[in-house]
Short mmCIF file of C-alpha atoms and ligand atoms in Angstrom, two decimals:
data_model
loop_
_atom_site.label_atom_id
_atom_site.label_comp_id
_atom_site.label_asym_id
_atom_site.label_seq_id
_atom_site.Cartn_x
_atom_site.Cartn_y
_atom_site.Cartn_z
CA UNK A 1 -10.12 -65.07 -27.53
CA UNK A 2 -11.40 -68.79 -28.56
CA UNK A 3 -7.52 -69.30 -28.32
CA UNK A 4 -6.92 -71.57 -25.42
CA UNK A 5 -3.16 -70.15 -25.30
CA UNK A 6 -4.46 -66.77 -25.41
CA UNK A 7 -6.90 -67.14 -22.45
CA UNK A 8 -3.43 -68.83 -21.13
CA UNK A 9 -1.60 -65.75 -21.41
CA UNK A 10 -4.28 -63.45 -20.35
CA UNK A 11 -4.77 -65.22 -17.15
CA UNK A 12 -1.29 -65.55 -16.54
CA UNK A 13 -1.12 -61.80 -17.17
CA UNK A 14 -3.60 -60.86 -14.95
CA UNK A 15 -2.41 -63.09 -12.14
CA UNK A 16 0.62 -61.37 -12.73
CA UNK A 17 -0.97 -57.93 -12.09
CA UNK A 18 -2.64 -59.49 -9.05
CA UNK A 19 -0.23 -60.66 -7.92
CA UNK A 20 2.09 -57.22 -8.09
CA UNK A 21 -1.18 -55.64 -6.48
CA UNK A 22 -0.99 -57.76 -3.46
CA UNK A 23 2.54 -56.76 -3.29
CA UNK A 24 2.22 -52.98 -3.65
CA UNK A 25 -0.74 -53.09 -0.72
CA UNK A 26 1.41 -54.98 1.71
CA UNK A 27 1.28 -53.11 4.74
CA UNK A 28 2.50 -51.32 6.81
CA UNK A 29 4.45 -48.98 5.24
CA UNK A 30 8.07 -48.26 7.03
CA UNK A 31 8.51 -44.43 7.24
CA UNK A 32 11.63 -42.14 7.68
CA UNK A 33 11.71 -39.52 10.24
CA UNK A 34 13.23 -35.97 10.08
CA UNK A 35 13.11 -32.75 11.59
CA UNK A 36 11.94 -29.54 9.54
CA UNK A 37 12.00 -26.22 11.18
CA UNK A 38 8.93 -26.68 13.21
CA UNK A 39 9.36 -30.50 14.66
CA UNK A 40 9.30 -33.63 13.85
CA UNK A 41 7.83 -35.44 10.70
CA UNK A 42 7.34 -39.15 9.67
CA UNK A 43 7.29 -39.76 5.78
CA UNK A 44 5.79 -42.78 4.17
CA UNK A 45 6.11 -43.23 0.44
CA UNK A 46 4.60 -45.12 -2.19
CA UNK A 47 7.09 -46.10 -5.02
CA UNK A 48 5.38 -48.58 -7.10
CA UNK A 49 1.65 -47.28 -7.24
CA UNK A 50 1.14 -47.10 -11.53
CA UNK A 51 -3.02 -46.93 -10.58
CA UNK A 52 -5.25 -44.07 -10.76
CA UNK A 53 -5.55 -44.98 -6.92
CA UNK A 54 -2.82 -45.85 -4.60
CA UNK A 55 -3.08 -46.50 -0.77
CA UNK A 56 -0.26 -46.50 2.02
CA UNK A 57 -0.70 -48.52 4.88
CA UNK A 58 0.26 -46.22 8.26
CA UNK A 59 0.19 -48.26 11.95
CA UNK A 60 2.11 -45.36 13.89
CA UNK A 61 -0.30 -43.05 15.92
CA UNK A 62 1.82 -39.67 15.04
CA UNK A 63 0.29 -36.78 15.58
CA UNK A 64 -0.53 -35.11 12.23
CA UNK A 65 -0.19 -31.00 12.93
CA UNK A 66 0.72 -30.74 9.39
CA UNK A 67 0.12 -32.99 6.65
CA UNK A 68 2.22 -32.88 3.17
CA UNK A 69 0.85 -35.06 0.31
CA UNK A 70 3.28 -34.99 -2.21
CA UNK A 71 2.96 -37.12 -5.83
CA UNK A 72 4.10 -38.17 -9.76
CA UNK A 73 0.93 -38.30 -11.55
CA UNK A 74 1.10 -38.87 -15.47
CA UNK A 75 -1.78 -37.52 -17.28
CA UNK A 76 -1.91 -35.75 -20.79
CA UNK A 77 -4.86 -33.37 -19.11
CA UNK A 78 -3.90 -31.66 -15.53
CA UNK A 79 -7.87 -30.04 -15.91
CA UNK A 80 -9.36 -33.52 -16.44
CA UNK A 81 -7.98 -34.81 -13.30
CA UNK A 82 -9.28 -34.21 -9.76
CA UNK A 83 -7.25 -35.29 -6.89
CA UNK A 84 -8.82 -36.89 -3.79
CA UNK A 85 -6.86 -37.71 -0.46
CA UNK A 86 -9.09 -40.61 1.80
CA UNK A 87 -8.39 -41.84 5.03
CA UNK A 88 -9.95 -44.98 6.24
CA UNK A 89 -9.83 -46.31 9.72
CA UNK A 90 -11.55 -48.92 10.96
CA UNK A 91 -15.31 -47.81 9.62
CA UNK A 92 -14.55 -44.38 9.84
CA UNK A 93 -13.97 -42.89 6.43
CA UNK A 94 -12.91 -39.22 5.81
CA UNK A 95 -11.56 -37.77 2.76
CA UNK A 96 -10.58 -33.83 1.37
CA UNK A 97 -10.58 -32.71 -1.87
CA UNK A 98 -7.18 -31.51 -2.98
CA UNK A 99 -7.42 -30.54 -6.30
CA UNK A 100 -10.89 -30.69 -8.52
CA UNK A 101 -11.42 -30.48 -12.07
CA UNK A 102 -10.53 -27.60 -14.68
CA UNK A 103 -7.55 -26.52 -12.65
CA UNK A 104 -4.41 -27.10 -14.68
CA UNK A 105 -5.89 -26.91 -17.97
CA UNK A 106 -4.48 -28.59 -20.95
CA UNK A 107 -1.05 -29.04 -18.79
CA UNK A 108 0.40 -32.25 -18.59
CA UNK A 109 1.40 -34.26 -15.84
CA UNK A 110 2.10 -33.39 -12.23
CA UNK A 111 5.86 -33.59 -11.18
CA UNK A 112 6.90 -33.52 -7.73
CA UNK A 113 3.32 -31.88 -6.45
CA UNK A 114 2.73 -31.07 -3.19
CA UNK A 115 -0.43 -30.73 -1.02
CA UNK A 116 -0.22 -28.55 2.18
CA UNK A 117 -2.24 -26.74 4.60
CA UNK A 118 0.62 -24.26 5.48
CA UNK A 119 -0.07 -21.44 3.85
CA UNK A 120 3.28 -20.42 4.14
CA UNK A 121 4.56 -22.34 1.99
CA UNK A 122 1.69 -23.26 -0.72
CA UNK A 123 -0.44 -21.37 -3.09
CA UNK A 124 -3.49 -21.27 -4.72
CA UNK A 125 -3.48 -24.46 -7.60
CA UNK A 126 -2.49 -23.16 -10.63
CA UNK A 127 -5.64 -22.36 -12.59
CA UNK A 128 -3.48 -22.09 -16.16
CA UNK A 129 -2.05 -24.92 -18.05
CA UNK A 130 1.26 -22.93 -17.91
CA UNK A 131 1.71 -23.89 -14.25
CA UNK A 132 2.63 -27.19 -15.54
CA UNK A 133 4.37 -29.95 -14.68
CA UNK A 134 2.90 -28.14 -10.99
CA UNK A 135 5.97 -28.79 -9.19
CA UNK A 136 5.68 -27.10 -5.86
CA UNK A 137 3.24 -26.74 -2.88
CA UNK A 138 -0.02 -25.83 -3.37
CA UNK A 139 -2.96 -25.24 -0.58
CA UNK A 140 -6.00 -28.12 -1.71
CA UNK A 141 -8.90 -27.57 -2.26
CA UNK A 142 -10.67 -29.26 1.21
CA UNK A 143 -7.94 -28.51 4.29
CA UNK A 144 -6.13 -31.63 4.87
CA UNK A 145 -6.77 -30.42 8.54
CA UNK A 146 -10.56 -31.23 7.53
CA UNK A 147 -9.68 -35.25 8.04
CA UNK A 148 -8.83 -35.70 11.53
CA UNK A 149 -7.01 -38.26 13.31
CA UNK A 150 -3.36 -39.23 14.00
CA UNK A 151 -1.60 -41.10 11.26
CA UNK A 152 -3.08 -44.02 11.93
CA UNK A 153 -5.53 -45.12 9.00
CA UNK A 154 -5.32 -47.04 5.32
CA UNK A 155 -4.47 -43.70 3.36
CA UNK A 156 -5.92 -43.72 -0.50
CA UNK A 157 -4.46 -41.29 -2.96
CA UNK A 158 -7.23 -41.32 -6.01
CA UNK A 159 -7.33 -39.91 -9.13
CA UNK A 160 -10.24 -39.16 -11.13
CA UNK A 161 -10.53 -38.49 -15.09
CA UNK A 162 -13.40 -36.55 -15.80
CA UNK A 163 -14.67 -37.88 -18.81
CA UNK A 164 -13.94 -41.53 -17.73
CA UNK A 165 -11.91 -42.07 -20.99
CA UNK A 166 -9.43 -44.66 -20.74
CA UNK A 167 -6.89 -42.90 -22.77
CA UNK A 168 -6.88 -39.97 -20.38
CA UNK A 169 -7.20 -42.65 -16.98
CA UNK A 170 -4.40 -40.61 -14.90
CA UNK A 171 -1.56 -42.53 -13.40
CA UNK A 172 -0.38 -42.26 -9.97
CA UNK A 173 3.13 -43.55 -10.26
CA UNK A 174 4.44 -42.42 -6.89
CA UNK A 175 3.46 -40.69 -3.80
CA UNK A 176 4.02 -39.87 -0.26
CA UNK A 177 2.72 -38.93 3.01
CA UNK A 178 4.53 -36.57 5.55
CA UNK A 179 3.08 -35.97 9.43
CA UNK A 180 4.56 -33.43 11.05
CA UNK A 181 4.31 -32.32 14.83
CA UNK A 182 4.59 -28.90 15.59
CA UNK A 183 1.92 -25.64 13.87
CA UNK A 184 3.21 -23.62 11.41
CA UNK A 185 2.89 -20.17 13.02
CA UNK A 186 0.05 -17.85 11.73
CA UNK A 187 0.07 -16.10 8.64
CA UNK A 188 -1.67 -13.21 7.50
CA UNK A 189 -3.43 -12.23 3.99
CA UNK A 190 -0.34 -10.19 3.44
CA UNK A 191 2.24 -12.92 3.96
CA UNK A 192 3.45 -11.21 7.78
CA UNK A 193 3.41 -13.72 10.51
CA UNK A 194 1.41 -12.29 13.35
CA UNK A 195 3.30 -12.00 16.56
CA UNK A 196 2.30 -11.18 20.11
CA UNK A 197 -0.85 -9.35 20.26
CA UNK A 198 0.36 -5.50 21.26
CA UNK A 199 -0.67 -3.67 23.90
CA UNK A 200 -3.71 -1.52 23.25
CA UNK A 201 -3.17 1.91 22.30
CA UNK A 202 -4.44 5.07 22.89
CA UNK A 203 -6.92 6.20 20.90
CA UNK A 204 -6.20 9.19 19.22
CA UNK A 205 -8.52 12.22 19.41
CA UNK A 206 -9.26 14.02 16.09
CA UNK A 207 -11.05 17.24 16.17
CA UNK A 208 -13.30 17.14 12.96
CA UNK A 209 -14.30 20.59 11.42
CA UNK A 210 -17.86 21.59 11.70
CA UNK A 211 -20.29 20.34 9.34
CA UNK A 212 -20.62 23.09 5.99
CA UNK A 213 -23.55 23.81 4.97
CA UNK A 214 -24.11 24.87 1.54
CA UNK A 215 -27.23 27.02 0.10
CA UNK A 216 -28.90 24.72 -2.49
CA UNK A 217 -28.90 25.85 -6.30
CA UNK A 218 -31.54 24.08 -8.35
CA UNK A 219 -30.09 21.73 -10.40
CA UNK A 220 -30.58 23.34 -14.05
CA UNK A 221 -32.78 20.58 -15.88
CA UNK A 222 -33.06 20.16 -19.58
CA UNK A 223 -37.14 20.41 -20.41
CA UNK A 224 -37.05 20.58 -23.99
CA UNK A 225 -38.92 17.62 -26.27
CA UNK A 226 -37.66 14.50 -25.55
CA UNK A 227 -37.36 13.58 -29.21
CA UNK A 228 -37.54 9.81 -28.10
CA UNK A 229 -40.92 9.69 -27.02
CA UNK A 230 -43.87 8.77 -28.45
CA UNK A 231 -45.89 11.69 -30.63
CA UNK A 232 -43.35 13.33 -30.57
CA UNK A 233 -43.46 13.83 -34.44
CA UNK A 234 -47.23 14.02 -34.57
CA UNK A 235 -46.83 16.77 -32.02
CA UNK A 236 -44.15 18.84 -33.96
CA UNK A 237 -45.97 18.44 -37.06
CA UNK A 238 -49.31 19.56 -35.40
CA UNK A 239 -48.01 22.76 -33.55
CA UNK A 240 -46.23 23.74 -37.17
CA UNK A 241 -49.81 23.07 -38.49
CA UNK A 242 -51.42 25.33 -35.86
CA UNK A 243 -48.49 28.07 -36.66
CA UNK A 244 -49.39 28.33 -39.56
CA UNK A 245 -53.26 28.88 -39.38
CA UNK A 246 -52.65 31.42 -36.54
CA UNK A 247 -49.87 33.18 -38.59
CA UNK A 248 -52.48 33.00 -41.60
CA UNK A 249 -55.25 34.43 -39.77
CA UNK A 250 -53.00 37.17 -38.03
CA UNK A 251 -51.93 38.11 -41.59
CA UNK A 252 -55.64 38.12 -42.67
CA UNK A 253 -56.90 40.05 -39.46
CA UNK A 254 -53.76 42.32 -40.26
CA UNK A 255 -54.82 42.95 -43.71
CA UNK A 256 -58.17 43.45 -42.45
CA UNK A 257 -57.60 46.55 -40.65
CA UNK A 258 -55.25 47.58 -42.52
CA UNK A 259 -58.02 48.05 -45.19
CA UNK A 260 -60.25 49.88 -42.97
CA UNK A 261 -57.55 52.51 -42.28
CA UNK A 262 -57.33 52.80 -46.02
CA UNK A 263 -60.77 53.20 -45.95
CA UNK A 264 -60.87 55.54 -43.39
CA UNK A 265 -58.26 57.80 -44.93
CA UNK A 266 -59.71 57.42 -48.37
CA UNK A 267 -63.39 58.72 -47.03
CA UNK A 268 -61.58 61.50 -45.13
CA UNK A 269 -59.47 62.40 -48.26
CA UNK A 270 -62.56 62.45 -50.20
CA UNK A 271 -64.33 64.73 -47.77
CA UNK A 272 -61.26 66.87 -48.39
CA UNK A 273 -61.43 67.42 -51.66
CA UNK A 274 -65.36 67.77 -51.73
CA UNK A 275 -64.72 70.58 -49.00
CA UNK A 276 -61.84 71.90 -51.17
CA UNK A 277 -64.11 71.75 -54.34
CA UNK A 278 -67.14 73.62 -52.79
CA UNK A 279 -65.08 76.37 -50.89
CA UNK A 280 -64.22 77.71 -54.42
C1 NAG B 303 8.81 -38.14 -8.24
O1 NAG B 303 9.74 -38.66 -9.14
C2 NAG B 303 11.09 -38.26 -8.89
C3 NAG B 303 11.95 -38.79 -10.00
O2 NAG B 303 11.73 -40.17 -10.17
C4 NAG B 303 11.52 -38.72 -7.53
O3 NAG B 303 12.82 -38.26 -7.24
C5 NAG B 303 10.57 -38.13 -6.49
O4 NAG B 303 10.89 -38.61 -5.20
C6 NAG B 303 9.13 -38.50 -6.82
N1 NAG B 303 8.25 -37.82 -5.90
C7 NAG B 303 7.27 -38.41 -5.24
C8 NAG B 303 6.45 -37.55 -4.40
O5 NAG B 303 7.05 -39.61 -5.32
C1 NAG B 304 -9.77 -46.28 -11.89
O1 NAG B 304 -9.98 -46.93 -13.13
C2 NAG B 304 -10.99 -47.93 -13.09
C3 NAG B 304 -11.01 -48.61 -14.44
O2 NAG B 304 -10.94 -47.70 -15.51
C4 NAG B 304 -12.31 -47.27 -12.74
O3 NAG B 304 -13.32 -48.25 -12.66
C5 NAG B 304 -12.20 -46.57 -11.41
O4 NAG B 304 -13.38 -45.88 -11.11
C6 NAG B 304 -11.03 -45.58 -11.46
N1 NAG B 304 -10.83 -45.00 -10.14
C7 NAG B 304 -10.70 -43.72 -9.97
C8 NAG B 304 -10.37 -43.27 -8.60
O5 NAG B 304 -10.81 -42.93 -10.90
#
């Protein structure tokens, strides 16, 4: 950079840029107006943003029912990106969310992506890189009913890389603003739109049977050794132990009398035969 005609062409460059900066800020932005089913909308648009932020200048006071944020945003990383909508007015500074970090995944780029409150027409962000190039309406993350106000305000699309790597800096290369009068009517979590409320009905009278009673059976309960538990083995081996002594000293007590009944019979055969022998 010790090149004076380098520092020449850098600060023409960048005067350039500047210059191209002032241009793309110019305000007020002109708007077009159309009707959509509900009323009226105004729609503002930002051709030449190529920023990661990109503001549109409104001085109408429309009234902003619905608000669509719509955008071309190049990145190579839809999950490193989050999405902020700001409005400034004056000193009063408000901003939503519409679309944070990790949602998107690896996809790439956003084409034609819409931000909307109505329900009815957006889902949930696409969590999966397969939603890509997210072309559609999708419901951010903050309500864009959250900033309030009419039109009126400096409004700052920004985009955020989440690792703050130039090489994935996303780039907003166009976007828009829609206000529309009129609500969308109310939706419910099944997609019906709720009409008048009905008239109450009746309440219907249901005879219940009588309660049953049922005689109680003792649960059968398994009381065996829990084979788990500690001694367990010490106790199995000392119960065999003590089987065996007591089946011992049965055997021997056994044995025991069974000897004195030999006994017995042997003295009484004895006395037998001595009778026997002196009878003759
Ligand atoms: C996005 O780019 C396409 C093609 O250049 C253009 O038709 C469309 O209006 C752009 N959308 C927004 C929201 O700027
Ligand atoms: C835009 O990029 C500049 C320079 O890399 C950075 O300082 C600024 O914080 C970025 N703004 C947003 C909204 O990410």
């Amino acid at each position: 950079m010790r090149n004076p005609i380098v520092i020449l062409v850098v600060v023409v460059a960048l005067s350039a840029v500047a210059a191209q900066a002032d241009q793309t800020f110019k305000g007020p932005h002109p708007h077009a107006e159309f009707e959509d089913e509900i009323g009226t909308c105004r729609q503002y648009v930002q051709s030449n943003a190529h920023w990661n932020h990109s503001t549109i200048f409104v001085s109408e006071t429309f009234p902003r029912d619905r608000t669509y944020v719509s955008m071309n945003v190049t990145s190579e990383r839809a999950g490193a990106v989050k999405l902020i909508l700001r409005r400034r007015e004056e000193d009063v500074m408000q901003q939503a969310k519409l679309k944070s970090f990790g949602h998107g995944g690896k996809g790439e780029n956003f084409v034609d992506t819409t931000f909307t409150d109505a329900s009815s027409e957006a889902d949930p962000f696409p969590v999966w890189a397969s939603g890509a190039p997210f072309t559609g309406s999708w419901l951010p993350e903050v309500p864009l009913s959250s900033i309030d106000g009419t039109s009126r305000g400096k409004w700052t699309l920004m985009a955020f890389s989440r690792d703050g790597k130039a090489f994935h800096t996303p780039k907003i290369e166009s976007f828009s603003l829609t206000f529309c009068e009129g609500e969308e009517p109310e939706v419910t979590a099944q997609g019906g739109v709720v009409v008048a409320p009905m008239e109450p009905l009746t309440k219907p009278v249901v005879d219940y049977p009588a309660p049953q009673s049922w005689a109680s059976a003792p649960k059968p309960v398994y009381t065996g050794p829990n084979l788990f538990a500690k001694g367990t083995l010490r106790r199995f081996w000392t119960g065999a132990a003590r089987t065996v002594a007591d089946v011992t000293a049965n055997y021997n007590e056994a044995n025991f009398y069974v000897q004195q009944v030999k006994a017995v019979q042997d003295m009484a055969k004895r006395m037998k035969d001595g009778f026997k022998k002196g009878g003759k």
